[in-house]
Amino acid sequence: MGKAHYKGKDLTEVRSPQRKLLPDIVGLEKQEPTSLRGIAKRAQACKDHRFQDLYRLLDASLLLECWDDLNKNAASGVDQVTAQAYEQDLIANIQDLAERLKSKRYRAKLVRRCYIPKDNGGERPLGIPALEDKLVQLACARILNAIYEQDFLPVSYGYRPGRGAKDAVADLGFNLQYGRFGYIVEADIQGYFDNLDHDWLLEMLSLRIDDRAFLNLVRKWLKAGILETDGQVLHPVTGTPQGASSPRSWPTSTCTIPWTCGSSA
């Protein structure tokens, strides 16, 4: 039985033996670039440190590493560029993208709207970014994970590298059966993706990030228009499309949770 600590108090933690135990602090994987490991160590050692020069990390090397993690079977965005087509000249395409980022010529494309059916008979709106937008977003997510992953408690599972919903269910079931817990509290933020405040999100990011170019990149994605199925282009002042907000492709999900929920989300 391991123990987690929060605000000076011991929290009894019982983990299911049915899965491989995870370390109490989930850090970056060994294959992460040295620069990201350095950021993670600094973030863990100094909780109020503001990081500079993050934008320069978005180079061809990082983009190429992120390409391996990109879902190659995902639907294409407004430009209709597929992963298979992009991969035909991958090195040249990534070098060109890195150069556009470096020279500040990169522009976020419109997000393509699509709808999927819900269990209640309604429809859930999703946003599908263009391929290059997904790739750069994934690279930014790597950088943000290096910073904010250090703030999470071991009892947190959402949007964490190496953890997921199945791990949470397995541990929850074991704890309820053999642990000291007798009830479950389920909570959800209604309309979170529709009502996410852009200014507040950027303000929260600026608490740990002192890099105008990096923050402007996030702002571009927040302000990118949404191409509806009828051809209309929407420019919402709040919210971000679901799908574009996947923790694997969108760099803002992980950073909001520790700040708003006291690092215990």
C-alpha positions as a LaTeX table, in Angstrom:
\begin{tabular}{lrrr}
\hline
Residue & $x$ (\AA) & $y$ (\AA) & $z$ (\AA) \\
\hline
Met1 & 0.00 & 0.00 & 0.00 \\
Gly2 & 1.58 & 3.27 & $-1.10$ \\
Lys3 & 0.91 & 6.72 & 0.24 \\
Ala4 & 0.42 & 9.97 & $-1.64$ \\
His5 & 0.84 & 13.33 & 0.03 \\
Tyr6 & $-1.29$ & 16.39 & $-0.56$ \\
Lys7 & $-1.06$ & 19.60 & 1.48 \\
Gly8 & 0.80 & 17.75 & 4.21 \\
Lys9 & $-1.76$ & 14.99 & 4.60 \\
Asp10 & $-1.30$ & 11.32 & 3.81 \\
Leu11 & $-3.70$ & 9.87 & 1.28 \\
Thr12 & $-4.00$ & 6.08 & 1.45 \\
Glu13 & $-3.69$ & 4.67 & $-2.03$ \\
Val14 & $-4.48$ & 1.10 & $-2.97$ \\
Arg15 & $-3.69$ & 0.04 & $-6.50$ \\
Ser16 & $-5.07$ & $-2.86$ & $-8.41$ \\
Pro17 & $-2.61$ & $-5.75$ & $-8.83$ \\
Gln18 & $-4.27$ & $-6.52$ & $-12.17$ \\
Arg19 & $-2.14$ & $-3.98$ & $-14.00$ \\
Lys20 & 1.45 & $-2.85$ & $-13.97$ \\
Leu21 & 2.09 & $-0.35$ & $-11.22$ \\
Leu22 & 2.88 & 3.16 & $-12.34$ \\
Pro23 & 5.41 & 5.33 & $-10.52$ \\
Asp24 & 4.00 & 7.82 & $-8.04$ \\
Ile25 & 5.24 & 10.64 & $-10.25$ \\
Val26 & 4.84 & 10.09 & $-13.95$ \\
Gly27 & 7.62 & 11.93 & $-15.73$ \\
Leu28 & 8.74 & 12.11 & $-19.30$ \\
Glu29 & 9.80 & 8.97 & $-21.10$ \\
Lys30 & 13.50 & 8.29 & $-21.55$ \\
Gln31 & 13.32 & 8.89 & $-25.27$ \\
Glu32 & 12.23 & 12.50 & $-24.80$ \\
Pro33 & 14.74 & 15.11 & $-26.05$ \\
Thr34 & 17.24 & 16.40 & $-23.51$ \\
Ser35 & 15.70 & 19.88 & $-23.67$ \\
Leu36 & 12.30 & 18.54 & $-22.60$ \\
Arg37 & 13.82 & 16.55 & $-19.75$ \\
Gly38 & 15.56 & 19.71 & $-18.60$ \\
Ile39 & 12.27 & 21.63 & $-18.69$ \\
Ala40 & 10.57 & 18.87 & $-16.68$ \\
Lys41 & 13.29 & 18.92 & $-14.01$ \\
Arg42 & 13.13 & 22.70 & $-13.74$ \\
Ala43 & 9.32 & 22.66 & $-13.54$ \\
Gln44 & 9.43 & 20.08 & $-10.77$ \\
Ala45 & 12.09 & 21.94 & $-8.79$ \\
Cys46 & 10.57 & 25.42 & $-9.14$ \\
Lys47 & 6.79 & 25.57 & $-9.29$ \\
Asp48 & 6.62 & 29.27 & $-10.10$ \\
His49 & 9.34 & 29.37 & $-12.75$ \\
Arg50 & 8.31 & 31.04 & $-16.02$ \\
Phe51 & 9.86 & 29.38 & $-19.04$ \\
Gln52 & 11.36 & 31.34 & $-21.91$ \\
Asp53 & 12.51 & 30.41 & $-25.42$ \\
Leu54 & 10.02 & 27.55 & $-25.79$ \\
Tyr55 & 9.13 & 28.55 & $-29.33$ \\
Arg56 & 12.63 & 27.77 & $-30.58$ \\
Leu57 & 12.12 & 24.12 & $-29.57$ \\
Leu58 & 9.62 & 23.74 & $-32.42$ \\
Asp59 & 12.29 & 22.64 & $-34.87$ \\
Ala60 & 12.42 & 19.93 & $-37.52$ \\
Ser61 & 13.83 & 17.39 & $-35.06$ \\
Leu62 & 10.91 & 17.69 & $-32.63$ \\
Leu63 & 8.35 & 17.77 & $-35.44$ \\
Leu64 & 9.80 & 14.60 & $-36.93$ \\
Glu65 & 9.60 & 12.83 & $-33.55$ \\
Cys66 & 5.99 & 13.95 & $-33.16$ \\
Trp67 & 5.18 & 12.61 & $-36.62$ \\
Asp68 & 5.59 & 9.07 & $-35.27$ \\
Asp69 & 2.86 & 9.75 & $-32.67$ \\
Leu70 & 0.44 & 11.32 & $-35.12$ \\
Asn71 & $-2.67$ & 9.31 & $-35.96$ \\
Lys72 & $-2.10$ & 8.60 & $-39.65$ \\
Asn73 & $-5.64$ & 7.29 & $-40.13$ \\
Ala74 & $-7.40$ & 10.39 & $-38.83$ \\
Ala75 & $-9.69$ & 12.39 & $-41.10$ \\
Ser76 & $-8.11$ & 15.20 & $-43.08$ \\
Gly77 & $-8.76$ & 18.89 & $-42.47$ \\
Val78 & $-9.90$ & 21.67 & $-44.77$ \\
Asp79 & $-6.89$ & 21.27 & $-47.05$ \\
Gln80 & $-7.68$ & 17.56 & $-47.60$ \\
Val81 & $-4.00$ & 16.66 & $-47.07$ \\
Thr82 & $-3.68$ & 13.11 & $-45.77$ \\
Ala83 & $-0.81$ & 11.65 & $-43.78$ \\
Gln84 & $-0.06$ & 9.25 & $-46.61$ \\
Ala85 & 0.32 & 12.11 & $-49.10$ \\
Tyr86 & 2.38 & 14.24 & $-46.70$ \\
Glu87 & 4.66 & 11.30 & $-45.98$ \\
Gln88 & 5.62 & 10.96 & $-49.63$ \\
Asp89 & 8.12 & 13.79 & $-49.11$ \\
Leu90 & 8.16 & 13.82 & $-45.33$ \\
Ile91 & 11.61 & 15.27 & $-44.62$ \\
Ala92 & 11.23 & 18.14 & $-47.06$ \\
Asn93 & 7.69 & 18.90 & $-45.81$ \\
Ile94 & 8.77 & 18.97 & $-42.18$ \\
Gln95 & 11.82 & 21.10 & $-42.94$ \\
Asp96 & 9.58 & 23.55 & $-44.78$ \\
Leu97 & 7.13 & 23.62 & $-41.85$ \\
Ala98 & 9.97 & 24.19 & $-39.38$ \\
Glu99 & 11.29 & 27.05 & $-41.50$ \\
Arg100 & 7.84 & 28.67 & $-41.64$ \\
Leu101 & 7.62 & 28.42 & $-37.87$ \\
Lys102 & 11.08 & 29.90 & $-37.44$ \\
Ser103 & 10.38 & 32.83 & $-39.78$ \\
Lys104 & 6.89 & 33.36 & $-38.28$ \\
Arg105 & 5.23 & 32.57 & $-41.63$ \\
Tyr106 & 3.21 & 29.66 & $-40.25$ \\
Arg107 & $-0.55$ & 30.26 & $-40.39$ \\
Ala108 & $-3.21$ & 28.14 & $-38.72$ \\
Lys109 & $-5.86$ & 26.88 & $-41.12$ \\
Leu110 & $-9.60$ & 26.72 & $-40.57$ \\
Val111 & $-10.90$ & 23.84 & $-38.48$ \\
Arg112 & $-13.28$ & 21.55 & $-40.39$ \\
Arg113 & $-16.53$ & 20.88 & $-38.52$ \\
Cys114 & $-18.18$ & 17.49 & $-38.57$ \\
Tyr115 & $-20.90$ & 15.90 & $-36.45$ \\
Ile116 & $-21.17$ & 12.46 & $-34.88$ \\
Pro117 & $-24.35$ & 10.96 & $-33.35$ \\
Lys118 & $-24.82$ & 10.89 & $-29.58$ \\
Asp119 & $-26.56$ & 8.19 & $-27.54$ \\
Asn120 & $-29.42$ & 10.56 & $-26.72$ \\
Gly121 & $-30.22$ & 11.09 & $-30.40$ \\
Gly122 & $-28.43$ & 14.41 & $-30.71$ \\
Glu123 & $-25.19$ & 15.23 & $-32.45$ \\
Arg124 & $-21.76$ & 16.04 & $-31.06$ \\
Pro125 & $-19.79$ & 18.68 & $-33.00$ \\
Leu126 & $-16.14$ & 17.86 & $-33.62$ \\
Gly127 & $-13.37$ & 19.98 & $-35.08$ \\
Ile128 & $-10.74$ & 18.49 & $-37.40$ \\
Pro129 & $-7.57$ & 20.57 & $-37.82$ \\
Ala130 & $-5.37$ & 20.40 & $-40.89$ \\
Leu131 & $-2.53$ & 17.90 & $-40.79$ \\
Glu132 & 0.29 & 20.38 & $-40.22$ \\
Asp133 & $-1.73$ & 22.10 & $-37.50$ \\
Lys134 & $-2.11$ & 18.75 & $-35.75$ \\
Leu135 & 1.61 & 18.15 & $-35.98$ \\
Val136 & 2.61 & 21.51 & $-34.53$ \\
Gln137 & $-0.05$ & 21.19 & $-31.84$ \\
Leu138 & 1.35 & 17.82 & $-30.86$ \\
Ala139 & 4.84 & 19.31 & $-30.59$ \\
Cys140 & 3.47 & 22.07 & $-28.36$ \\
Ala141 & 1.68 & 19.47 & $-26.26$ \\
Arg142 & 5.01 & 17.73 & $-25.65$ \\
Ile143 & 6.47 & 20.98 & $-24.35$ \\
Leu144 & 3.45 & 21.76 & $-22.17$ \\
Asn145 & 3.42 & 18.23 & $-20.77$ \\
Ala146 & 7.04 & 18.68 & $-19.70$ \\
Ile147 & 5.96 & 21.67 & $-17.61$ \\
Tyr148 & 2.53 & 20.76 & $-16.25$ \\
Glu149 & 2.91 & 17.02 & $-15.77$ \\
Gln150 & 4.99 & 17.81 & $-12.68$ \\
Asp151 & 1.96 & 19.38 & $-10.96$ \\
Phe152 & $-0.33$ & 16.36 & $-11.03$ \\
Leu153 & $-0.91$ & 13.95 & $-8.16$ \\
Pro154 & $-0.49$ & 10.20 & $-8.67$ \\
Val155 & $-4.26$ & 9.78 & $-8.22$ \\
Ser156 & $-4.91$ & 11.83 & $-11.37$ \\
Tyr157 & $-5.46$ & 10.00 & $-14.66$ \\
Gly158 & $-6.94$ & 12.46 & $-17.16$ \\
Tyr159 & $-4.77$ & 13.68 & $-20.04$ \\
Arg160 & $-1.64$ & 12.02 & $-18.59$ \\
Pro161 & 1.10 & 10.26 & $-20.53$ \\
Gly162 & 1.13 & 6.57 & $-19.67$ \\
Arg163 & $-2.28$ & 6.71 & $-17.96$ \\
Gly164 & $-5.86$ & 6.51 & $-19.13$ \\
Ala165 & $-9.48$ & 5.82 & $-18.34$ \\
Lys166 & $-9.00$ & 2.04 & $-18.17$ \\
Asp167 & $-6.31$ & 2.45 & $-15.52$ \\
Ala168 & $-8.63$ & 4.70 & $-13.51$ \\
Val169 & $-11.49$ & 2.19 & $-13.72$ \\
Ala170 & $-9.22$ & $-0.70$ & $-12.66$ \\
Asp171 & $-7.83$ & 1.17 & $-9.67$ \\
Leu172 & $-11.23$ & 2.57 & $-8.71$ \\
Gly173 & $-12.84$ & $-0.86$ & $-8.74$ \\
Phe174 & $-10.06$ & $-2.33$ & $-6.63$ \\
Asn175 & $-10.12$ & 0.57 & $-4.16$ \\
Leu176 & $-13.89$ & 0.39 & $-3.71$ \\
Gln177 & $-13.72$ & $-3.34$ & $-3.11$ \\
Tyr178 & $-10.70$ & $-3.50$ & $-0.84$ \\
Gly179 & $-9.89$ & 0.08 & 0.15 \\
Arg180 & $-11.34$ & 2.58 & 2.58 \\
Phe181 & $-13.73$ & 4.28 & 0.20 \\
Gly182 & $-17.48$ & 3.86 & 0.25 \\
Tyr183 & $-18.83$ & 6.24 & $-2.34$ \\
Ile184 & $-18.11$ & 7.87 & $-5.68$ \\
Val185 & $-18.62$ & 11.52 & $-6.60$ \\
Glu186 & $-19.10$ & 12.11 & $-10.33$ \\
Ala187 & $-18.83$ & 15.64 & $-11.66$ \\
Asp188 & $-18.70$ & 17.13 & $-15.11$ \\
Ile189 & $-18.22$ & 20.65 & $-16.44$ \\
Gln190 & $-21.23$ & 21.34 & $-18.61$ \\
Gly191 & $-20.35$ & 22.77 & $-22.00$ \\
Tyr192 & $-16.65$ & 23.07 & $-21.15$ \\
Phe193 & $-15.38$ & 23.03 & $-24.72$ \\
Asp194 & $-18.06$ & 25.48 & $-25.85$ \\
Asn195 & $-17.41$ & 28.01 & $-23.09$ \\
Leu196 & $-13.65$ & 27.89 & $-22.59$ \\
Asp197 & $-12.51$ & 31.50 & $-22.12$ \\
His198 & $-9.63$ & 32.29 & $-24.46$ \\
Asp199 & $-8.28$ & 35.21 & $-22.43$ \\
Trp200 & $-8.30$ & 33.29 & $-19.16$ \\
Leu201 & $-6.63$ & 30.31 & $-20.76$ \\
Leu202 & $-3.83$ & 32.47 & $-22.13$ \\
Glu203 & $-3.55$ & 34.19 & $-18.76$ \\
Met204 & $-3.12$ & 30.82 & $-17.04$ \\
Leu205 & $-0.49$ & 29.81 & $-19.56$ \\
Ser206 & 1.42 & 33.04 & $-18.96$ \\
Leu207 & 1.85 & 32.12 & $-15.30$ \\
Arg208 & 4.40 & 29.51 & $-16.36$ \\
Ile209 & 5.35 & 30.67 & $-19.85$ \\
Asp210 & 7.22 & 33.90 & $-20.61$ \\
Asp211 & 7.42 & 33.48 & $-24.37$ \\
Arg212 & 5.27 & 35.75 & $-26.51$ \\
Ala213 & 5.83 & 33.77 & $-29.71$ \\
Phe214 & 4.73 & 30.51 & $-28.09$ \\
Leu215 & 1.63 & 32.11 & $-26.55$ \\
Asn216 & 0.76 & 33.75 & $-29.87$ \\
Leu217 & 0.88 & 30.32 & $-31.48$ \\
Val218 & $-1.72$ & 29.03 & $-29.02$ \\
Arg219 & $-3.77$ & 32.17 & $-29.64$ \\
Lys220 & $-3.77$ & 31.44 & $-33.38$ \\
Trp221 & $-5.35$ & 28.03 & $-32.80$ \\
Leu222 & $-7.92$ & 29.43 & $-30.38$ \\
Lys223 & $-8.94$ & 32.11 & $-32.87$ \\
Ala224 & $-8.87$ & 29.89 & $-35.97$ \\
Gly225 & $-12.20$ & 29.95 & $-37.74$ \\
Ile226 & $-14.46$ & 26.90 & $-37.96$ \\
Leu227 & $-15.68$ & 25.79 & $-41.38$ \\
Glu228 & $-19.21$ & 24.45 & $-40.94$ \\
Thr229 & $-20.69$ & 21.70 & $-43.11$ \\
Asp230 & $-22.78$ & 24.28 & $-44.99$ \\
Gly231 & $-19.68$ & 26.29 & $-45.92$ \\
Gln232 & $-20.19$ & 29.03 & $-43.34$ \\
Val233 & $-17.11$ & 30.15 & $-41.42$ \\
Leu234 & $-17.60$ & 30.83 & $-37.73$ \\
His235 & $-15.28$ & 32.86 & $-35.51$ \\
Pro236 & $-16.36$ & 32.08 & $-31.93$ \\
Val237 & $-15.02$ & 34.34 & $-29.18$ \\
Thr238 & $-15.05$ & 31.51 & $-26.63$ \\
Gly239 & $-14.64$ & 27.76 & $-26.71$ \\
Thr240 & $-12.57$ & 25.37 & $-28.76$ \\
Pro241 & $-13.84$ & 22.55 & $-30.98$ \\
Gln242 & $-13.84$ & 19.06 & $-29.52$ \\
Gly243 & $-11.49$ & 16.91 & $-31.50$ \\
Ala244 & $-9.12$ & 19.84 & $-31.87$ \\
Ser245 & $-8.88$ & 19.68 & $-28.08$ \\
Ser246 & $-7.55$ & 16.15 & $-27.88$ \\
Pro247 & $-4.63$ & 15.97 & $-25.44$ \\
Arg248 & $-2.61$ & 14.34 & $-28.20$ \\
Ser249 & $-3.17$ & 17.17 & $-30.65$ \\
Trp250 & $-4.12$ & 20.31 & $-28.73$ \\
Pro251 & $-1.78$ & 21.96 & $-26.27$ \\
Thr252 & $-4.21$ & 23.55 & $-23.83$ \\
Ser253 & $-5.97$ & 20.70 & $-22.07$ \\
Thr254 & $-3.17$ & 19.68 & $-19.72$ \\
Cys255 & $-2.31$ & 23.17 & $-18.61$ \\
Thr256 & $-5.75$ & 24.23 & $-17.35$ \\
Ile257 & $-6.43$ & 21.35 & $-14.98$ \\
Pro258 & $-3.68$ & 21.82 & $-12.35$ \\
Trp259 & $-4.30$ & 25.58 & $-12.18$ \\
Thr260 & $-8.07$ & 25.36 & $-11.80$ \\
Cys261 & $-8.30$ & 22.24 & $-9.67$ \\
Gly262 & $-5.42$ & 22.63 & $-7.28$ \\
Ser263 & $-3.30$ & 20.00 & $-9.07$ \\
Ser264 & $-5.70$ & 17.23 & $-8.08$ \\
Ala265 & $-7.83$ & 16.82 & $-11.18$ \\
\hline
\end{tabular}
